[in-house]
Amino acid sequence: MLDDLQLIKLAKEGRLEAFEALMSKYKDRVYNIAFSFTANHSESDDISQNIFTKAYFNLKSFEEKAAFSTWLYRIAVNECYNGLKKRKNNILSLDVQICGGENASLKDTIEDKSVNVEDTALLKAMQLKIRKAILELPDKYRMIVTLRDIEDISYEEISEIMKISQNKVKVWLFRARTKLKDKLKNI
Amino acid sequence: MNCKKFKIIFNAYIDNALTEQDRKLFELHLSDCAGCSKEYAGFQNIKQLVSGLSRQNAPANLENKVMEKIQNGVFTSNPLELFIAAAKTSLIAAVFIFGIIAALSFFTPSAVPNSKTDNVDAMSNYILKGNIFAKQNGISDAKIMQALLG
């Protein structure tokens, strides 16, 4: 099986199937970053398409100094921020369905007084609350929580992806988690 | 280390980013300080809650959509971005055309005469002829000035 650098070399030579292989490898992580940032499937789909399209058309500018994933996530961060600008506001719409494959929207869950007390329903409601709390964070804190706590990316790589110092990564993460702790103190 | 210093490294401890020595010091402090221990538990809980969110997989047709865009050479689907790209292209073309025109104007000899240099001789000649005509016909300078000033 070819590694990232071999696939990139082939993709740069115009072998589309090599780029497809890279996409297959990273599509779920990229989509998950977009979803953690937007909590919206439609937007995440658009953002993910833009990320990979831009990655393909800019592949020649990838100099292989950093890992491909770092370079790709950097595009992902930019595209998430760009997607945000297109939104009229940055407030979670209660009509937005935020749990993939599940039929209940956040609005349904909150408004439904007879919510099923089964574990799955409770878990679903709890996940919705957590996603809502993350969505209410300022953009940079939401992104840093996404990269660190959801994608498990190291401080060092986050500092490369977000182009900030490692100290800033720690400070932003501390502030983001403190805010989340306040928002989710009842859980 | 006092409590304030320990609070700064809560997250580093949670993320396994402390040195062995700092980690041991931190754990020692946690075992002695109920306040820090409680606050740390809060941070740890947040980390677990967020990390425990269900992962969202990309739609099955994502790759097809991207490959379609790549094969069609579509860089963006956003109309605003397309408009900005078109505007940029137009601006570059306008600057290029202006540059060519400016260069041609600069290197082509000017057809407009320079009044300060080119016409001095002509004007002198004209004035001289005018003076001769006036003298021959007995027209005074005062009359010429009157005619000129209306």
Short mmCIF file of C-alpha atoms in Angstrom, two decimals:
data_model
loop_
_atom_site.label_atom_id
_atom_site.label_comp_id
_atom_site.label_asym_id
_atom_site.label_seq_id
_atom_site.Cartn_x
_atom_site.Cartn_y
_atom_site.Cartn_z
CA MET A 1 0.00 0.00 0.00
CA LEU A 2 1.35 3.42 -0.98
CA ASP A 3 2.01 6.07 1.66
CA ASP A 4 0.85 9.70 1.47
CA LEU A 5 4.00 11.03 -0.19
CA GLN A 6 3.94 8.35 -2.89
CA LEU A 7 0.27 9.06 -3.57
CA ILE A 8 0.93 12.81 -3.72
CA LYS A 9 3.76 12.28 -6.18
CA LEU A 10 1.47 10.25 -8.43
CA ALA A 11 -1.38 12.76 -8.04
CA LYS A 12 0.97 15.58 -9.02
CA GLU A 13 1.77 13.60 -12.16
CA GLY A 14 -1.92 13.69 -12.97
CA ARG A 15 -2.97 10.28 -11.66
CA LEU A 16 -6.48 11.02 -10.38
CA GLU A 17 -6.84 7.62 -8.75
CA ALA A 18 -3.93 8.52 -6.44
CA PHE A 19 -5.80 11.61 -5.27
CA GLU A 20 -8.93 9.52 -4.84
CA ALA A 21 -6.97 7.21 -2.56
CA LEU A 22 -5.85 10.20 -0.45
CA MET A 23 -9.43 11.40 -0.29
CA SER A 24 -10.68 7.99 0.83
CA LYS A 25 -8.14 8.02 3.62
CA TYR A 26 -8.94 11.51 4.95
CA LYS A 27 -12.56 12.16 3.98
CA ASP A 28 -14.09 11.08 7.29
CA ARG A 29 -11.64 13.10 9.42
CA VAL A 30 -12.08 16.15 7.23
CA TYR A 31 -15.85 15.80 7.30
CA ASN A 32 -15.82 15.33 11.06
CA ILE A 33 -13.80 18.54 11.52
CA ALA A 34 -16.28 20.43 9.36
CA PHE A 35 -19.21 18.92 11.22
CA SER A 36 -17.75 19.64 14.65
CA PHE A 37 -17.30 23.23 13.56
CA THR A 38 -20.69 23.74 11.89
CA ALA A 39 -22.97 21.06 13.38
CA ASN A 40 -24.66 21.02 10.01
CA HIS A 41 -24.50 18.17 7.51
CA SER A 42 -25.27 20.19 4.41
CA GLU A 43 -22.61 22.80 5.22
CA SER A 44 -20.11 20.10 6.18
CA ASP A 45 -20.70 18.40 2.83
CA ASP A 46 -20.09 21.66 0.93
CA ILE A 47 -17.05 22.52 3.03
CA SER A 48 -15.56 19.03 2.60
CA GLN A 49 -16.02 19.20 -1.18
CA ASN A 50 -14.29 22.59 -1.25
CA ILE A 51 -11.45 21.32 0.94
CA PHE A 52 -10.64 18.42 -1.37
CA THR A 53 -11.17 20.41 -4.56
CA LYS A 54 -8.80 23.12 -3.30
CA ALA A 55 -6.34 20.52 -2.11
CA TYR A 56 -6.27 18.96 -5.58
CA PHE A 57 -5.86 22.23 -7.46
CA ASN A 58 -3.16 23.40 -5.02
CA LEU A 59 -1.37 20.09 -4.73
CA LYS A 60 1.66 21.45 -6.59
CA SER A 61 2.16 24.03 -3.82
CA PHE A 62 2.45 21.27 -1.22
CA GLU A 63 6.16 21.14 -0.55
CA GLU A 64 6.25 18.02 1.61
CA LYS A 65 7.97 19.90 4.46
CA ALA A 66 5.00 19.16 6.71
CA ALA A 67 2.79 16.09 6.80
CA PHE A 68 0.05 15.99 4.17
CA SER A 69 -2.54 15.79 6.95
CA THR A 70 -1.27 19.06 8.47
CA TRP A 71 -1.47 20.76 5.08
CA LEU A 72 -4.94 19.33 4.43
CA TYR A 73 -6.25 20.31 7.88
CA ARG A 74 -4.90 23.81 7.32
CA ILE A 75 -7.10 24.03 4.23
CA ALA A 76 -9.94 22.56 6.29
CA VAL A 77 -9.59 25.26 8.96
CA ASN A 78 -9.59 28.00 6.32
CA GLU A 79 -12.61 26.53 4.57
CA CYS A 80 -14.51 26.23 7.86
CA TYR A 81 -13.83 29.92 8.54
CA ASN A 82 -14.81 30.81 4.94
CA GLY A 83 -18.00 28.80 5.29
CA LEU A 84 -18.76 30.78 8.41
CA LYS A 85 -18.56 34.08 6.55
CA LYS A 86 -21.24 32.84 4.18
CA ARG A 87 -23.61 32.22 7.04
CA LYS A 88 -25.92 35.06 7.96
CA ASN A 89 -25.33 34.45 11.63
CA ASN A 90 -23.34 32.07 13.70
CA ILE A 91 -26.12 30.94 15.97
CA LEU A 92 -27.18 27.34 15.90
CA SER A 93 -30.50 27.02 14.20
CA LEU A 94 -32.77 24.82 16.25
CA ASP A 95 -34.14 23.43 13.02
CA VAL A 96 -30.76 22.11 12.05
CA GLN A 97 -30.45 18.41 12.44
CA ILE A 98 -27.14 17.91 14.11
CA CYS A 99 -26.90 14.22 14.71
CA GLY A 100 -26.06 12.20 11.64
CA GLY A 101 -28.32 9.28 10.93
CA GLU A 102 -30.69 10.26 13.67
CA ASN A 103 -34.14 11.60 13.00
CA ALA A 104 -34.59 13.94 15.93
CA SER A 105 -33.45 17.51 15.43
CA LEU A 106 -32.24 19.58 18.35
CA LYS A 107 -35.54 21.46 18.29
CA ASP A 108 -37.49 18.21 18.55
CA THR A 109 -35.34 17.00 21.41
CA ILE A 110 -35.66 20.20 23.41
CA GLU A 111 -39.36 20.70 22.76
CA ASP A 112 -40.35 17.10 23.31
CA LYS A 113 -41.36 16.91 26.97
CA SER A 114 -42.00 13.19 26.81
CA VAL A 115 -38.48 12.38 25.77
CA ASN A 116 -37.76 8.70 26.08
CA VAL A 117 -35.78 8.01 29.20
CA GLU A 118 -33.91 5.16 27.61
CA ASP A 119 -30.16 5.39 27.57
CA THR A 120 -29.93 6.01 23.83
CA ALA A 121 -32.32 8.95 23.99
CA LEU A 122 -30.48 10.43 26.96
CA LEU A 123 -27.19 9.98 25.23
CA LYS A 124 -28.56 11.63 22.12
CA ALA A 125 -29.89 14.59 24.11
CA MET A 126 -26.58 14.92 25.92
CA GLN A 127 -24.65 14.90 22.66
CA LEU A 128 -26.92 17.61 21.32
CA LYS A 129 -26.24 19.75 24.38
CA ILE A 130 -22.50 19.27 24.02
CA ARG A 131 -22.59 20.12 20.31
CA LYS A 132 -24.69 23.18 21.05
CA ALA A 133 -22.21 24.31 23.72
CA ILE A 134 -19.31 23.84 21.29
CA LEU A 135 -21.18 25.73 18.60
CA GLU A 136 -21.66 28.67 20.96
CA LEU A 137 -17.91 29.03 21.49
CA PRO A 138 -16.00 31.77 19.65
CA ASP A 139 -14.67 30.47 16.30
CA LYS A 140 -11.04 30.02 17.34
CA TYR A 141 -11.97 28.19 20.55
CA ARG A 142 -14.43 25.98 18.66
CA MET A 143 -11.72 25.09 16.18
CA ILE A 144 -9.12 24.33 18.82
CA VAL A 145 -11.50 22.08 20.76
CA THR A 146 -12.38 20.34 17.50
CA LEU A 147 -8.76 19.69 16.61
CA ARG A 148 -7.58 18.69 20.07
CA ASP A 149 -10.50 16.96 21.77
CA ILE A 150 -12.39 15.56 18.80
CA GLU A 151 -9.58 14.83 16.35
CA ASP A 152 -6.91 14.18 19.01
CA ILE A 153 -4.29 16.25 17.20
CA SER A 154 -1.14 17.18 19.15
CA TYR A 155 -0.38 20.72 20.40
CA GLU A 156 2.54 20.88 17.97
CA GLU A 157 0.47 19.98 14.92
CA ILE A 158 -2.36 22.30 15.98
CA SER A 159 0.12 25.16 16.19
CA GLU A 160 1.19 24.38 12.60
CA ILE A 161 -2.37 23.98 11.34
CA MET A 162 -3.66 27.17 12.97
CA LYS A 163 -0.37 29.06 12.56
CA ILE A 164 -0.18 30.05 16.20
CA SER A 165 2.42 29.35 18.89
CA GLN A 166 2.13 26.29 21.10
CA ASN A 167 1.67 28.58 24.10
CA LYS A 168 -1.31 30.15 22.38
CA VAL A 169 -2.68 26.69 21.69
CA LYS A 170 -2.53 25.96 25.43
CA VAL A 171 -4.10 29.30 26.38
CA TRP A 172 -6.94 29.03 23.85
CA LEU A 173 -7.59 25.43 24.85
CA PHE A 174 -7.72 26.39 28.52
CA ARG A 175 -10.19 29.20 27.79
CA ALA A 176 -12.28 27.00 25.50
CA ARG A 177 -12.54 24.23 28.07
CA THR A 178 -13.28 26.71 30.85
CA LYS A 179 -16.16 28.12 28.81
CA LEU A 180 -17.43 24.63 28.04
CA LYS A 181 -17.18 23.72 31.71
CA ASP A 182 -19.44 26.66 32.56
CA LYS A 183 -21.92 25.86 29.81
CA LEU A 184 -22.08 22.16 30.65
CA LYS A 185 -21.90 22.31 34.42
CA ASN A 186 -25.29 20.61 34.75
CA ILE A 187 -24.26 17.52 32.80
CA MET B 1 4.09 25.06 43.18
CA ASN B 2 0.96 26.82 44.46
CA CYS B 3 -2.60 26.20 43.27
CA LYS B 4 -2.47 28.97 40.65
CA LYS B 5 0.53 27.37 38.97
CA PHE B 6 -1.16 23.96 39.00
CA LYS B 7 -4.31 25.33 37.38
CA ILE B 8 -2.24 26.51 34.43
CA ILE B 9 -1.11 22.95 33.74
CA PHE B 10 -4.50 21.21 34.18
CA ASN B 11 -4.92 20.91 30.43
CA ALA B 12 -1.38 19.83 29.76
CA TYR B 13 -1.88 17.05 32.30
CA ILE B 14 -5.18 16.02 30.73
CA ASP B 15 -3.54 15.96 27.31
CA ASN B 16 -0.48 14.01 28.51
CA ALA B 17 1.73 16.93 27.57
CA LEU B 18 3.63 17.26 30.87
CA THR B 19 7.14 16.10 31.58
CA GLU B 20 7.45 13.11 33.88
CA GLN B 21 8.67 15.34 36.72
CA ASP B 22 5.82 17.87 36.35
CA ARG B 23 3.29 15.06 36.08
CA LYS B 24 4.42 13.57 39.38
CA LEU B 25 4.38 16.96 41.10
CA PHE B 26 0.89 17.60 39.73
CA GLU B 27 -0.44 14.25 40.93
CA LEU B 28 1.10 14.82 44.35
CA HIS B 29 -0.60 18.21 44.59
CA LEU B 30 -3.97 16.79 43.46
CA SER B 31 -3.87 14.19 46.19
CA ASP B 32 -3.41 16.95 48.80
CA CYS B 33 -5.62 19.75 47.44
CA ALA B 34 -9.39 19.20 47.37
CA GLY B 35 -10.01 22.47 45.49
CA CYS B 36 -7.65 21.68 42.63
CA SER B 37 -8.82 18.09 42.60
CA LYS B 38 -12.43 19.21 42.12
CA GLU B 39 -11.56 21.73 39.43
CA TYR B 40 -9.39 19.20 37.63
CA ALA B 41 -12.27 16.72 37.65
CA GLY B 42 -14.40 19.36 35.91
CA PHE B 43 -11.84 19.79 33.12
CA GLN B 44 -11.40 16.07 32.76
CA ASN B 45 -15.16 15.65 32.48
CA ILE B 46 -15.32 18.20 29.66
CA LYS B 47 -12.51 16.48 27.82
CA GLN B 48 -14.31 13.14 28.11
CA LEU B 49 -17.67 14.57 27.05
CA VAL B 50 -16.27 16.26 23.95
CA SER B 51 -14.02 13.35 22.99
CA GLY B 52 -16.99 11.03 23.38
CA LEU B 53 -19.10 12.74 20.73
CA SER B 54 -20.12 10.37 17.99
CA ARG B 55 -17.97 10.68 14.88
CA GLN B 56 -19.65 11.78 11.69
CA ASN B 57 -18.69 9.97 8.53
CA ALA B 58 -18.53 11.69 5.17
CA PRO B 59 -21.48 11.09 2.82
CA ALA B 60 -20.96 8.15 0.51
CA ASN B 61 -21.07 10.33 -2.61
CA LEU B 62 -18.53 12.93 -1.39
CA GLU B 63 -15.71 11.48 -3.48
CA ASN B 64 -17.87 11.39 -6.62
CA LYS B 65 -18.87 15.03 -6.16
CA VAL B 66 -15.26 16.11 -5.67
CA MET B 67 -14.02 14.09 -8.67
CA GLU B 68 -16.77 15.61 -10.79
CA LYS B 69 -15.66 19.11 -9.78
CA ILE B 70 -12.03 18.26 -10.46
CA GLN B 71 -12.78 16.80 -13.87
CA ASN B 72 -14.89 19.84 -14.77
CA GLY B 73 -12.13 22.11 -13.48
CA VAL B 74 -14.53 23.71 -11.02
CA PHE B 75 -12.56 25.30 -8.25
CA THR B 76 -15.48 26.71 -6.31
CA SER B 77 -19.23 26.38 -6.29
CA ASN B 78 -19.78 29.67 -4.54
CA PRO B 79 -21.22 32.37 -6.88
CA LEU B 80 -19.61 35.15 -4.83
CA GLU B 81 -16.18 33.55 -5.14
CA LEU B 82 -16.75 33.04 -8.87
CA PHE B 83 -17.71 36.72 -9.19
CA ILE B 84 -14.61 37.81 -7.26
CA ALA B 85 -12.44 35.57 -9.44
CA ALA B 86 -14.01 37.06 -12.59
CA ALA B 87 -13.53 40.59 -11.22
CA LYS B 88 -9.88 39.87 -10.47
CA THR B 89 -9.33 38.53 -13.98
CA SER B 90 -11.01 41.60 -15.50
CA LEU B 91 -8.92 43.92 -13.34
CA ILE B 92 -5.69 42.20 -14.34
CA ALA B 93 -6.72 42.37 -18.03
CA ALA B 94 -7.57 46.09 -17.67
CA VAL B 95 -4.22 46.83 -16.01
CA PHE B 96 -2.42 44.87 -18.74
CA ILE B 97 -4.19 46.74 -21.56
CA PHE B 98 -3.58 50.10 -19.84
CA GLY B 99 0.09 49.17 -19.50
CA ILE B 100 0.36 48.42 -23.23
CA ILE B 101 -1.35 51.70 -24.13
CA ALA B 102 0.87 53.65 -21.73
CA ALA B 103 4.01 51.97 -23.12
CA LEU B 104 2.98 52.72 -26.72
CA SER B 105 2.25 56.35 -25.80
CA PHE B 106 5.59 56.66 -24.07
CA PHE B 107 7.67 55.28 -26.93
CA THR B 108 5.73 56.92 -29.81
CA PRO B 109 6.87 60.53 -30.72
CA SER B 110 4.24 63.03 -29.64
CA ALA B 111 2.10 64.57 -32.40
CA VAL B 112 1.09 67.49 -30.21
CA PRO B 113 3.44 70.46 -30.61
CA ASN B 114 5.09 71.89 -27.55
CA SER B 115 3.95 75.49 -27.32
CA LYS B 116 6.97 76.49 -25.26
CA THR B 117 9.50 75.39 -27.85
CA ASP B 118 8.00 74.29 -31.15
CA ASN B 119 5.86 77.38 -31.88
CA VAL B 120 8.21 80.13 -30.70
CA ASP B 121 9.59 80.70 -34.15
CA ALA B 122 6.17 80.60 -35.79
CA MET B 123 4.72 83.05 -33.24
CA SER B 124 7.68 85.43 -33.62
CA ASN B 125 7.26 85.37 -37.37
CA TYR B 126 3.53 85.98 -37.04
CA ILE B 127 4.00 88.97 -34.72
CA LEU B 128 6.69 90.41 -37.00
CA LYS B 129 4.41 90.17 -40.05
CA GLY B 130 1.57 91.76 -38.05
CA ASN B 131 3.76 94.70 -37.05
CA ILE B 132 4.87 95.29 -40.67
CA PHE B 133 1.25 95.18 -41.85
CA ALA B 134 0.16 97.63 -39.13
CA LYS B 135 2.92 100.09 -39.98
CA GLN B 136 2.22 99.85 -43.70
CA ASN B 137 -1.45 100.58 -43.13
CA GLY B 138 -0.97 103.22 -40.46
CA ILE B 139 -2.59 101.24 -37.70
CA SER B 140 -1.43 102.34 -34.25
CA ASP B 141 -0.57 99.98 -31.36
CA ALA B 142 -3.47 101.45 -29.40
CA LYS B 143 -5.91 100.42 -32.13
CA ILE B 144 -4.47 96.92 -32.27
CA MET B 145 -4.85 96.57 -28.48
CA GLN B 146 -8.40 97.95 -28.69
CA ALA B 147 -9.24 95.43 -31.44
CA LEU B 148 -7.74 92.59 -29.44
CA LEU B 149 -9.52 93.50 -26.20
CA GLY B 150 -12.80 94.03 -28.00
#
